[in-house]
Amino acid sequence: MEYRQEKIFCNGNFKLITELNEFRMSLWVNGFGLENAITGEQIIPVISYFNLDHIEEVDEEILKIKFRIYPDGSQYYVVKVHPFSKSFTYEGRMYSTDHFHKTITGEDLE
């Protein structure tokens, strides 16, 4: 079974990386991250307990991502990522992708 997969978005400029992780017995979480496909620069680090539910290209420069956070997993989060400017919109406000984890969870990524 292949646990890590990659998919190209935004005309080949960005790569979505997903990693399937067994969170608990028979609970699989599809962790995700985003990187520049040309330079390899990390846009959003792969976070194993953020479960990717859906991603779509809004246009050639914006990705809409729907995900949940485990162990709870009951709340859905929706962000619009602007990978060219390394920013994202969450609840109507714009943030840097450097602070993706902290903006969503309130905590620094360990």
One Martini backbone bead per residue (centre of mass of N, CA, C, O) as a GRO file, in nm:
protein
  110
    1MET     BB    1   0.096   0.037   0.023
    2GLU     BB    2   0.049   0.374  -0.050
    3TYR     BB    3   0.097   0.653   0.167
    4ARG     BB    4   0.228   0.844  -0.050
    5GLN     BB    5   0.105   1.136  -0.224
    6GLU     BB    6   0.077   1.316  -0.543
    7LYS     BB    7  -0.053   1.643  -0.655
    8ILE     BB    8  -0.121   1.861  -0.915
    9PHE     BB    9  -0.135   2.225  -0.927
   10CYS     BB   10  -0.147   2.517  -1.081
   11ASN     BB   11  -0.001   2.442  -1.354
   12GLY     BB   12   0.246   2.277  -1.192
   13ASN     BB   13   0.337   2.454  -0.924
   14PHE     BB   14   0.181   2.251  -0.723
   15LYS     BB   15   0.199   2.021  -0.435
   16LEU     BB   16   0.016   1.763  -0.310
   17ILE     BB   17   0.053   1.604   0.005
   18THR     BB   18  -0.012   1.268   0.104
   19GLU     BB   19  -0.066   1.086   0.425
   20LEU     BB   20  -0.120   0.778   0.547
   21ASN     BB   21  -0.250   0.733   0.885
   22GLU     BB   22  -0.254   0.551   1.175
   23PHE     BB   23  -0.415   0.661   1.452
   24ARG     BB   24  -0.595   0.417   1.497
   25MET     BB   25  -0.752   0.150   1.503
   26SER     BB   26  -0.881   0.181   1.184
   27LEU     BB   27  -0.781   0.492   1.175
   28TRP     BB   28  -0.755   0.696   0.896
   29VAL     BB   29  -0.527   0.960   0.807
   30ASN     BB   30  -0.509   1.233   0.561
   31GLY     BB   31  -0.248   1.386   0.539
   32PHE     BB   32  -0.121   1.731   0.468
   33GLY     BB   33   0.044   1.923   0.201
   34LEU     BB   34   0.241   2.204   0.055
   35GLU     BB   35   0.428   2.258  -0.256
   36ASN     BB   36   0.668   2.361  -0.461
   37ALA     BB   37   0.731   2.205  -0.767
   38ILE     BB   38   0.993   2.366  -0.852
   39THR     BB   39   1.157   2.432  -0.559
   40GLY     BB   40   1.034   2.276  -0.282
   41GLU     BB   41   0.880   2.467  -0.124
   42GLN     BB   42   0.718   2.515   0.166
   43ILE     BB   43   0.383   2.596   0.247
   44ILE     BB   44   0.269   2.328   0.385
   45PRO     BB   45   0.296   2.112   0.612
   46VAL     BB   46   0.286   1.795   0.701
   47ILE     BB   47  -0.015   1.693   0.873
   48SER     BB   48  -0.116   1.398   1.017
   49TYR     BB   49  -0.395   1.518   1.184
   50PHE     BB   50  -0.485   1.635   0.910
   51ASN     BB   51  -0.780   1.576   0.731
   52LEU     BB   52  -0.841   1.522   0.406
   53ASP     BB   53  -1.148   1.572   0.228
   54HIS     BB   54  -1.100   1.836   0.029
   55ILE     BB   55  -1.008   1.948  -0.310
   56GLU     BB   56  -0.998   2.265  -0.496
   57GLU     BB   57  -0.997   2.457  -0.783
   58VAL     BB   58  -1.100   2.775  -0.819
   59ASP     BB   59  -0.832   2.848  -0.959
   60GLU     BB   60  -0.500   2.899  -1.064
   61GLU     BB   61  -0.453   3.040  -0.741
   62ILE     BB   62  -0.680   2.858  -0.583
   63LEU     BB   63  -0.733   2.659  -0.285
   64LYS     BB   64  -0.980   2.441  -0.162
   65ILE     BB   65  -0.992   2.330   0.185
   66LYS     BB   66  -1.107   2.032   0.348
   67PHE     BB   67  -1.097   1.963   0.709
   68ARG     BB   68  -0.972   1.765   0.984
   69ILE     BB   69  -0.914   1.710   1.339
   70TYR     BB   70  -0.715   1.501   1.525
   71PRO     BB   71  -0.911   1.315   1.740
   72ASP     BB   72  -1.194   1.423   1.688
   73GLY     BB   73  -1.322   1.503   1.375
   74SER     BB   74  -1.606   1.683   1.376
   75GLN     BB   75  -1.470   1.932   1.255
   76TYR     BB   76  -1.483   2.162   0.998
   77TYR     BB   77  -1.245   2.299   0.765
   78VAL     BB   78  -1.205   2.609   0.569
   79VAL     BB   79  -0.977   2.691   0.305
   80LYS     BB   80  -0.792   2.944   0.120
   81VAL     BB   81  -0.528   2.895  -0.096
   82HIS     BB   82  -0.235   3.111  -0.181
   83PRO     BB   83   0.053   2.992  -0.300
   84PHE     BB   84   0.201   3.237  -0.437
   85SER     BB   85   0.166   3.413  -0.147
   86LYS     BB   86   0.160   3.244   0.113
   87SER     BB   87  -0.163   3.218   0.166
   88PHE     BB   88  -0.475   3.242   0.370
   89THR     BB   89  -0.823   3.176   0.419
   90TYR     BB   90  -0.997   3.233   0.741
   91GLU     BB   91  -1.280   3.350   0.838
   92GLY     BB   92  -1.217   3.619   0.641
   93ARG     BB   93  -0.901   3.589   0.683
   94MET     BB   94  -0.563   3.672   0.636
   95TYR     BB   95  -0.275   3.449   0.606
   96SER     BB   96   0.008   3.290   0.668
   97THR     BB   97   0.144   2.977   0.604
   98ASP     BB   98   0.348   2.988   0.846
   99HIS     BB   99   0.056   2.991   1.038
  100PHE     BB  100  -0.142   2.756   0.997
  101HIS     BB  101  -0.156   2.587   1.258
  102LYS     BB  102  -0.198   2.824   1.464
  103THR     BB  103  -0.459   2.941   1.342
  104ILE     BB  104  -0.632   2.680   1.382
  105THR     BB  105  -0.527   2.579   1.693
  106GLY     BB  106  -0.326   2.788   1.873
  107GLU     BB  107  -0.064   2.619   1.796
  108ASP     BB  108   0.233   2.506   1.765
  109LEU     BB  109   0.439   2.327   1.571
  110GLU     BB  110   0.627   2.034   1.663
   0.00000   0.00000   0.00000
